[in-house]
Coordinates of C-alpha atoms in Angstrom, one line a residue:
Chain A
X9 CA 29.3 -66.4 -14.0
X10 CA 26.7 -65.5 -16.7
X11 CA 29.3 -62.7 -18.1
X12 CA 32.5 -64.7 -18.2
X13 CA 30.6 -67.4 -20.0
X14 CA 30.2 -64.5 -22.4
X15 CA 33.4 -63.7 -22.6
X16 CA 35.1 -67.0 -23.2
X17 CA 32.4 -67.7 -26.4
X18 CA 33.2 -63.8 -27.6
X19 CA 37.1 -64.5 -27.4
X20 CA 36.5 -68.0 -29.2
X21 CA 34.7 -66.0 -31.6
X22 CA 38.2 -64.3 -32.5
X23 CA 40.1 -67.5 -33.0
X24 CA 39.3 -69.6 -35.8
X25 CA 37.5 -72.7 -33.4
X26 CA 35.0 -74.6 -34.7
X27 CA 32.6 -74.1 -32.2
X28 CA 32.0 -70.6 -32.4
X29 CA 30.9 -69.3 -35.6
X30 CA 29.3 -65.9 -34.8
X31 CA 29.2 -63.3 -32.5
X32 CA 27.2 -64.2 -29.2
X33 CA 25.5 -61.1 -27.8
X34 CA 25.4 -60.5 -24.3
X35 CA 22.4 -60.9 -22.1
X36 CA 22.1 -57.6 -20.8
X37 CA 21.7 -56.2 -24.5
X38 CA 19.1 -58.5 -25.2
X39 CA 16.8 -57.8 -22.4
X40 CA 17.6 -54.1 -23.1
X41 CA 16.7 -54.2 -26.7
X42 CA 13.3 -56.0 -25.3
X43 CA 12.7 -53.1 -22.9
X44 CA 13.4 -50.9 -25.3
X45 CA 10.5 -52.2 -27.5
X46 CA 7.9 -52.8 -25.1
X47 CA 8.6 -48.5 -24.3
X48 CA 8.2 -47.8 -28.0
X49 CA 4.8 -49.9 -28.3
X50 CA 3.5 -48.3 -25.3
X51 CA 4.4 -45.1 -26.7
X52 CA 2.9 -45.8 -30.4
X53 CA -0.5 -46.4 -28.2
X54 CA -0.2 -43.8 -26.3
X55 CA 1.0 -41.4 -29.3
X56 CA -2.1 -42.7 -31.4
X57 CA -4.8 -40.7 -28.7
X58 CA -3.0 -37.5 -30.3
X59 CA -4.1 -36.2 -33.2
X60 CA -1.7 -34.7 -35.0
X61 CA -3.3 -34.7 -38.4
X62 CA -1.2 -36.0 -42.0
X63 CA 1.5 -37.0 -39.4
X64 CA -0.4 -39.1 -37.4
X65 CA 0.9 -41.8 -39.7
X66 CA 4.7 -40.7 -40.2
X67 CA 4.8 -40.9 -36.5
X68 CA 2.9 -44.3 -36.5
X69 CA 5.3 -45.9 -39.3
X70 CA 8.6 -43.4 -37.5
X71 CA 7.9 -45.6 -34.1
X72 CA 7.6 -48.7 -36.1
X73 CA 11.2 -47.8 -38.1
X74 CA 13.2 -47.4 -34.7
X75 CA 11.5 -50.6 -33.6
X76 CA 12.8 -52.5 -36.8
X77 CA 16.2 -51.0 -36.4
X78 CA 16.7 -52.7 -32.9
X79 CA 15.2 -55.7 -34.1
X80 CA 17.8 -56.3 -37.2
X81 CA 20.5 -55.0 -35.8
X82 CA 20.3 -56.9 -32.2
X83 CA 17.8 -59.8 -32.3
X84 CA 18.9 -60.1 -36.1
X85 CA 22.4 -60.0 -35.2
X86 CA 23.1 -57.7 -38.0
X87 CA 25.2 -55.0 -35.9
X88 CA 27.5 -58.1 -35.1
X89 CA 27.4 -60.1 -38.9
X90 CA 29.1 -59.7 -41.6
X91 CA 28.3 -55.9 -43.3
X92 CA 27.1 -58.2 -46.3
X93 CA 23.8 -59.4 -44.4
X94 CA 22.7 -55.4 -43.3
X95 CA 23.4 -54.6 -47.1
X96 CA 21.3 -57.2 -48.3
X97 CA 18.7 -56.3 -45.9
X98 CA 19.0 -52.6 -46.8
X99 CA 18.7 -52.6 -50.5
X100 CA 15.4 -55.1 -50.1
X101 CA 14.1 -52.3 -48.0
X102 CA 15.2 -49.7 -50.2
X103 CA 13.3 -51.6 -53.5
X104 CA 10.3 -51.9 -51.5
X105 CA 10.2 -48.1 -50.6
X106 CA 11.1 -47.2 -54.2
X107 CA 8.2 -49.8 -55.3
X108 CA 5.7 -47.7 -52.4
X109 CA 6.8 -44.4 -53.4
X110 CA 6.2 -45.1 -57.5
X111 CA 2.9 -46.4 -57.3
X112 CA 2.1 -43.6 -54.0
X113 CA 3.4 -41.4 -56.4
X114 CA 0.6 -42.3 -59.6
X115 CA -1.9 -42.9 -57.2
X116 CA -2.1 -39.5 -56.0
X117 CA -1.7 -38.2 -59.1
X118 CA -4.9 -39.5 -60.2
X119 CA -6.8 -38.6 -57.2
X120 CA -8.0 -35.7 -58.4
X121 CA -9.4 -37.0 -61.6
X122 CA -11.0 -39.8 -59.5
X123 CA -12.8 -37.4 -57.6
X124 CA -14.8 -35.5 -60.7
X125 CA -15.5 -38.9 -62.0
X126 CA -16.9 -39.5 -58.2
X127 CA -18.8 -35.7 -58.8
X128 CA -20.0 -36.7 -62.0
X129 CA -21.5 -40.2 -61.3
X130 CA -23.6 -38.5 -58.3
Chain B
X20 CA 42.3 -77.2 -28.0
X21 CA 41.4 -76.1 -31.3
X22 CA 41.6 -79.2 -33.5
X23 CA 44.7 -79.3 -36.1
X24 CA 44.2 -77.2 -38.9
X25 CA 44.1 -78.9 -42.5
X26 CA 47.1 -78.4 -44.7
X27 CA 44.7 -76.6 -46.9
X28 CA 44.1 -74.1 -44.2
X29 CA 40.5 -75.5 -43.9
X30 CA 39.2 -77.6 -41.0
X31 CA 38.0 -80.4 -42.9
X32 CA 36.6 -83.6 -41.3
X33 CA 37.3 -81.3 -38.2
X34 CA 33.9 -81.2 -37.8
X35 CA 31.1 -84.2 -38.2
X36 CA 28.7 -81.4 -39.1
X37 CA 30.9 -79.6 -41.8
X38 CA 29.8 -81.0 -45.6
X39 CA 32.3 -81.4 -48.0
X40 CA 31.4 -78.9 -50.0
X41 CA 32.4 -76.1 -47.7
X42 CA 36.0 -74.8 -47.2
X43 CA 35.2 -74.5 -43.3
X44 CA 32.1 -74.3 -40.7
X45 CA 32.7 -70.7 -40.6
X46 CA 31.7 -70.4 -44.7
X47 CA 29.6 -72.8 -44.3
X48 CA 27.8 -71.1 -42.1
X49 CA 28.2 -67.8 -43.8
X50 CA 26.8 -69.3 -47.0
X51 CA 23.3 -70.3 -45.1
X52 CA 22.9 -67.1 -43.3
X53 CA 23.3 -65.4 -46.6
X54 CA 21.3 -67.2 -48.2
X55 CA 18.8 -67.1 -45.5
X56 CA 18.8 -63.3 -45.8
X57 CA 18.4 -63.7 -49.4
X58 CA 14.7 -65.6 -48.3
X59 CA 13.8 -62.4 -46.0
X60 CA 14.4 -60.2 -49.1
X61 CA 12.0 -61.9 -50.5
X62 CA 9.6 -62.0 -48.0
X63 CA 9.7 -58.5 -47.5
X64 CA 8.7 -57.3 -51.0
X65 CA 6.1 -60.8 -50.7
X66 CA 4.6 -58.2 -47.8
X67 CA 5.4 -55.6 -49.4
X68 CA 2.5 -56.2 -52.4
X69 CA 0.1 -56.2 -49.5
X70 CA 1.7 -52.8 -48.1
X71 CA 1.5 -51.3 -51.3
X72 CA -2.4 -52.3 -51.3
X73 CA -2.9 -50.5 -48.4
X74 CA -0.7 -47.2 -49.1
X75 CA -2.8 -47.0 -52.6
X76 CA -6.2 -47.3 -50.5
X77 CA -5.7 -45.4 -47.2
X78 CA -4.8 -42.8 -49.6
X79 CA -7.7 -43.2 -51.9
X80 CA -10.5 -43.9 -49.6
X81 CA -9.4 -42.7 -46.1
X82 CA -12.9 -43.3 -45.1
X83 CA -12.6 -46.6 -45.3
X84 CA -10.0 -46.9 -42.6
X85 CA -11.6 -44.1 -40.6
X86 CA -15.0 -46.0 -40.4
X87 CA -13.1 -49.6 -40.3
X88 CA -10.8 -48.9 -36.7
X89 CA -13.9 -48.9 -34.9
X90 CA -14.4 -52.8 -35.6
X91 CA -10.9 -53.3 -34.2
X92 CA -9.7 -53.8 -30.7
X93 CA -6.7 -51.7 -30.0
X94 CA -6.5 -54.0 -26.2
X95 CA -6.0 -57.4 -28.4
X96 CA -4.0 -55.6 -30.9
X97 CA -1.2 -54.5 -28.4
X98 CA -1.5 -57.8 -26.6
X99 CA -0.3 -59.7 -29.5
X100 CA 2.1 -57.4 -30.4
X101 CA 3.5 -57.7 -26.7
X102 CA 2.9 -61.2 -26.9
X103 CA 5.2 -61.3 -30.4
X104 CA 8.0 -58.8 -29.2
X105 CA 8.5 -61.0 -25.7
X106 CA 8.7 -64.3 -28.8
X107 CA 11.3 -62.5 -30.4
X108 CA 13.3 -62.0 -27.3
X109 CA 13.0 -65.6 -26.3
X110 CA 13.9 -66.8 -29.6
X111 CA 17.1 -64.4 -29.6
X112 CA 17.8 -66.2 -25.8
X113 CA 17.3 -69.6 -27.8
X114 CA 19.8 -68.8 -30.4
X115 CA 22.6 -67.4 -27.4
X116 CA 21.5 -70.8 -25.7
X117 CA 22.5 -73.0 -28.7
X118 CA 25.4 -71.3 -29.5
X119 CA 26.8 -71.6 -25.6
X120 CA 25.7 -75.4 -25.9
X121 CA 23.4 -74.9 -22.8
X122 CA 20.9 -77.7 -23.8
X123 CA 18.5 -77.0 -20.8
X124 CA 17.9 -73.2 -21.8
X125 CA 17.7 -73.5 -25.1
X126 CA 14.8 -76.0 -24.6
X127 CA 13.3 -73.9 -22.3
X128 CA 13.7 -70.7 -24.7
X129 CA 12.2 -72.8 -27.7
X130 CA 9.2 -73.8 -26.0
X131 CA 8.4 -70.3 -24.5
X132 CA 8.9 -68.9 -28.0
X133 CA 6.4 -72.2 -29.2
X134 CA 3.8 -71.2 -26.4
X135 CA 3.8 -67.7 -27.4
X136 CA 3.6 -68.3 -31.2
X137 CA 0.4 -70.4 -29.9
X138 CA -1.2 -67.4 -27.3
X139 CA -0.7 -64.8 -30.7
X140 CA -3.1 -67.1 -33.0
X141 CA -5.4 -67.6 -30.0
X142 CA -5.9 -64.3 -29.7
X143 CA -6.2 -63.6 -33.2
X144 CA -8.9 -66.4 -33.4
X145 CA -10.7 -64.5 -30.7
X146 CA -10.2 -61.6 -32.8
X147 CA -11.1 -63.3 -36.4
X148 CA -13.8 -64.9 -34.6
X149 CA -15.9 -62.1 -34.0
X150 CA -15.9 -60.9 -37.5
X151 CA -16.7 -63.7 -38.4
X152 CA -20.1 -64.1 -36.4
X153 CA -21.1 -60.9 -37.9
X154 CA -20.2 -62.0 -41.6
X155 CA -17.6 -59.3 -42.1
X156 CA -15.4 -61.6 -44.0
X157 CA -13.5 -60.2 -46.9
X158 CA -14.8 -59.6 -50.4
X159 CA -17.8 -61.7 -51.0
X160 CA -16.8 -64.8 -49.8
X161 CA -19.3 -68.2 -50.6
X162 CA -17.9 -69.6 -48.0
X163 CA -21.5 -70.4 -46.7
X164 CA -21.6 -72.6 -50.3
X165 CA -18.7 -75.0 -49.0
X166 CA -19.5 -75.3 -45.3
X167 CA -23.4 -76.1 -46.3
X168 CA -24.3 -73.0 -44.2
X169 CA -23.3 -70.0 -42.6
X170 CA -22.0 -69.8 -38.8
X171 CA -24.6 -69.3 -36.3
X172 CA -27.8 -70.1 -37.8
X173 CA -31.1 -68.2 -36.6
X174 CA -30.5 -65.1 -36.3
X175 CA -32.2 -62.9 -38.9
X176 CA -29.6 -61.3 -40.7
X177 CA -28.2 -64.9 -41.5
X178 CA -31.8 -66.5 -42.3
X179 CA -31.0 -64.9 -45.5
X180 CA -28.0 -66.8 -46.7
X181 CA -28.4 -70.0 -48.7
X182 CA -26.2 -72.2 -50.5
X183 CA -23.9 -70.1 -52.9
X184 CA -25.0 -66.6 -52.4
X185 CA -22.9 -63.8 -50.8
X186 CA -22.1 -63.2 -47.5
X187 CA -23.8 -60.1 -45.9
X188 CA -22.5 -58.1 -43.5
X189 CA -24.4 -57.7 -40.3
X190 CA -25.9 -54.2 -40.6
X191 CA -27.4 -54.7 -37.0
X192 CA -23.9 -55.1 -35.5
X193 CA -22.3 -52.2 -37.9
X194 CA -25.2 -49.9 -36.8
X195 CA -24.0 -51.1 -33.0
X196 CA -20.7 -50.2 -33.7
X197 CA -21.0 -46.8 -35.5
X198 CA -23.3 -45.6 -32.9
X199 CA -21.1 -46.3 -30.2
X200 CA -18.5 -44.7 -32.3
X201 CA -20.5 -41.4 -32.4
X202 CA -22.8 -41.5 -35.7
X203 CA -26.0 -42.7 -33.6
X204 CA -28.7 -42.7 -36.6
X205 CA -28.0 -43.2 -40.0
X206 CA -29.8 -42.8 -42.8
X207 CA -30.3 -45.7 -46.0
X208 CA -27.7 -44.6 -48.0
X209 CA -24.8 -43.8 -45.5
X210 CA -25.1 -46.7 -44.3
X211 CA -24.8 -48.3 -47.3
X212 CA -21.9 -47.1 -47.5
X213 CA -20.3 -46.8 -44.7
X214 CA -21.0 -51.2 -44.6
X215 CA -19.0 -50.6 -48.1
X216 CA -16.3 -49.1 -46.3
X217 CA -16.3 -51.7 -43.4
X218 CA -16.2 -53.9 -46.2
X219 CA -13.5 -52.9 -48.0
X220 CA -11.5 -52.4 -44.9
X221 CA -12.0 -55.7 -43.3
X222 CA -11.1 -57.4 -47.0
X223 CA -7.2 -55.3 -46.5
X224 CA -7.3 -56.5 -42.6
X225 CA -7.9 -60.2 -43.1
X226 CA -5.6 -60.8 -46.3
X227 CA -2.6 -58.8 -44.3
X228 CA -3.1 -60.0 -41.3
X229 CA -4.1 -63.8 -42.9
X230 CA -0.8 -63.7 -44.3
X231 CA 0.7 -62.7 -41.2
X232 CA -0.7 -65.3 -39.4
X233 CA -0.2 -67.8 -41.8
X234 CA 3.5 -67.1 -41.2
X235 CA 3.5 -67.5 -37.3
X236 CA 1.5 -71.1 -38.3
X237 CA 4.5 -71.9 -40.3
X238 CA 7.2 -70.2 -37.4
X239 CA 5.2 -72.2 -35.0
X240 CA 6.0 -75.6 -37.3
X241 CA 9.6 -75.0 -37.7
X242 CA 10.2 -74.2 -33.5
X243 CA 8.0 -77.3 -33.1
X244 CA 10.6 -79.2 -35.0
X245 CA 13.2 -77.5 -33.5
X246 CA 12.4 -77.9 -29.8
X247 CA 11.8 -81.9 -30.9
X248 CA 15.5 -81.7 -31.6
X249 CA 16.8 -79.7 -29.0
X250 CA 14.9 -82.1 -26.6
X251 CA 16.3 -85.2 -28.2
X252 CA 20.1 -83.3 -27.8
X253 CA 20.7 -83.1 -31.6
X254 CA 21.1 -79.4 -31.2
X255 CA 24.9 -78.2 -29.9
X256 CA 27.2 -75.1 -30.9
X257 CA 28.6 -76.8 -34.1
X258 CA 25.2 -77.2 -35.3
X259 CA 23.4 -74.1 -34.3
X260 CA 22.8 -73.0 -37.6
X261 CA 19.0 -74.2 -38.0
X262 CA 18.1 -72.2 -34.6
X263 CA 19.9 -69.3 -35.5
X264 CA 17.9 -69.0 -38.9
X265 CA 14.3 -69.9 -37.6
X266 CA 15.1 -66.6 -35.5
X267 CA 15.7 -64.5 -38.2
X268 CA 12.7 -66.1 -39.7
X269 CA 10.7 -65.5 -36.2
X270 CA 12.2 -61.8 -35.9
X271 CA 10.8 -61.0 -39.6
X272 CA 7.2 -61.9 -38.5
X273 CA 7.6 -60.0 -35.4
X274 CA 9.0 -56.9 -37.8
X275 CA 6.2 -57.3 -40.0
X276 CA 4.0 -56.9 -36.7
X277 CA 5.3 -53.9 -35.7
X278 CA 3.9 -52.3 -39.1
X279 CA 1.0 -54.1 -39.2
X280 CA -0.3 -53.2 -35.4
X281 CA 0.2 -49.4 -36.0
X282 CA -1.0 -49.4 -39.6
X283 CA -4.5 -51.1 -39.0
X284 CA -5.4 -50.6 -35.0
X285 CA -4.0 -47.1 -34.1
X286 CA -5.6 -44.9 -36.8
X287 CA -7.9 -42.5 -35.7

């Protein structure tokens, strides 16, 4: 019942009707996608009683990526929209790690400097 | 079924919810999800200031964050972010509701997305409310100058604060904590500077999180107003543009969530 539903709004979706504008996603990749997240915070927790030293943080922000992705592409829609929509998404991304990366960049550049200043003043 | 087609090739007055401006409700509806992308752009490099903050400081002063995890709790940090991930997915059922033109579920989605927008500032105030019993509030707040005095009055850390003067971190509490964390007696000086660090750390938790939270107030607002709609049947599949958008707006606070929950609760 609940898939044929589906089906007639994703075929309306091909025509030009008025009443369906975008792509409806099916139930079962909803609830999947929301599975799917509740294993990756479980496993960020978990992960986070490891140490694994510098990485402890790639892995941290590397759980939280995958979680994004399903996010935008499946609660966001964006797998379904128009490509325009991901690219927008992507370059915003993409100016905020270049924006991160610069000022990571200077900033530990000058760390060592700030640590003989820190000698210095003790 | 489909009505006629305009010579034009449009579907104008087709629809009593297509303006005039627009060729058709499918550009019309393309033009405000763009444009509503265009807003998340934004708010991502809004964030993304705050981010930055935080890269340039965990990498200056990792002490900071290594003494400041102890005053988190990881429990109330996860709950929220469960709490946040299930809003998301009952905000994506909302949108599929509206779309399908099932009234009855999408009312029932919006308000379970509402109640759970509600349960993640709860616990956040539980959260923001026990920092702020021990004064570890960012920077240093006169707060204490605008509320005539300082929460909790009597105990003898907060005797000390009067009208206008600085807030002061419970040292009691911060020994408390560090002990339990494994540093059981500290000297004058460390722990002058280890309530520095605490400092410093709790000033990056409350403006990121603060922002965060002042986001879900404003996601809570805009699903208020939309569940008032859906309830009054103003809501259908021609005009499911607004719930579609305050999900993308919802899913953005839950994505800035997922950074935020690892980034300040899991670092040990």
């Amino acid at each position: 019942m609940m898939e044929s539903t589906v089906q007639a709004a994703s075929e309306n979706a091909l025509d030009d009707s008025v009443s369906s504008v975008a792509h409806v996603v099916p139930i079962r990749v909803l609830y999947s996608v929301f599975f799917a997240l509740m294993v990756l915070t479980a496993i960020t927790v978990a992960v986070s009683y490891f140490d694994f030293g510098v990485f402890n943080l790639w892995v941290a922000l590397g759980v939280a990526s995958i979680k994004t992705t399903l996010v935008a592409l499946y609660f966001m829609h964006l797998r379904y929209d128009h490509p325009f929509h991901a690219l927008i998404f992507v370059i915003g991304i993409a100016f905020l790690g270049l924006f991160l990366a610069i000022t990571m960049l200077d900033t530990v550049h000058y760390q060592p400097e700030i640590q003989r200043w820190q000698e210095h003043a003790r | 079924m489909n009505p006629p087609k305009h010579e034009s090739g449009g579907d104008e007055g087709s629809s009593p919810y297509l303006a005039h401006h627009f060729e058709s409700p499918q550009q019309q509806y393309d033009s405000a999800k763009l444009g509503m992308w265009i807003f998340l752009v934004t708010e991502v490099l809004f964030f993304g200031g705050l981010f930055c903050a935080y890269g340039v400081y965990r990498a200056n002063h990792p002490a900071v964050f290594a003494d400041g995890q102890h005053f988190l709790d990881t429990r109330l940090g996860a709950l929220n972010t469960a709490i946040l991930i299930f809003s998301s997915l009952t905000m994506a059922l909302a949108v599929r509701s509206a779309q399908l033109d099932q009234k009855l579920s999408l009312t029932g989605w919006l308000a379970i997305t509402l109640f759970c927008g509600l349960a993640f500032l709860g616990v956040k105030f539980v959260e923001y409310h026990g920092k702020w019993e021990h004064q570890l509030v960012p920077g240093q707040a006169r707060l204490t100058y605008w509320f005539g005095s300082g929460p909790e009055r009597g105990t003898s850390h907060q005797d000390s604060i009067t009208p206008g003067k600085e807030f002061r971190p419970d040292e009691v509490h911060i020994q408390e904590k560090l002990a339990d964390a494994g540093y059981p007696s500290l000297g004058e000086r460390e722990l002058a500077y280890r309530v520095n660090n605490i400092r410093s750390f709790v000033g990056i938790y409350f403006m990121l999180t603060g922002l965060h939270a002042l986001h879900v107030i404003i996601g809570i607002g805009i699903i208020a107003w939309l569940l008032i709609r859906a309830i009054r049947g103003h809501i259908e599949s021609r005009n499911f543009t607004p719930v579609d958008l305050v999900g993308l707006y919802w899913h953005l606070v839950d994505l800035i969530w997922i950074f935020l929950f690892p980034l300040l609760y899991l670092i040990h």
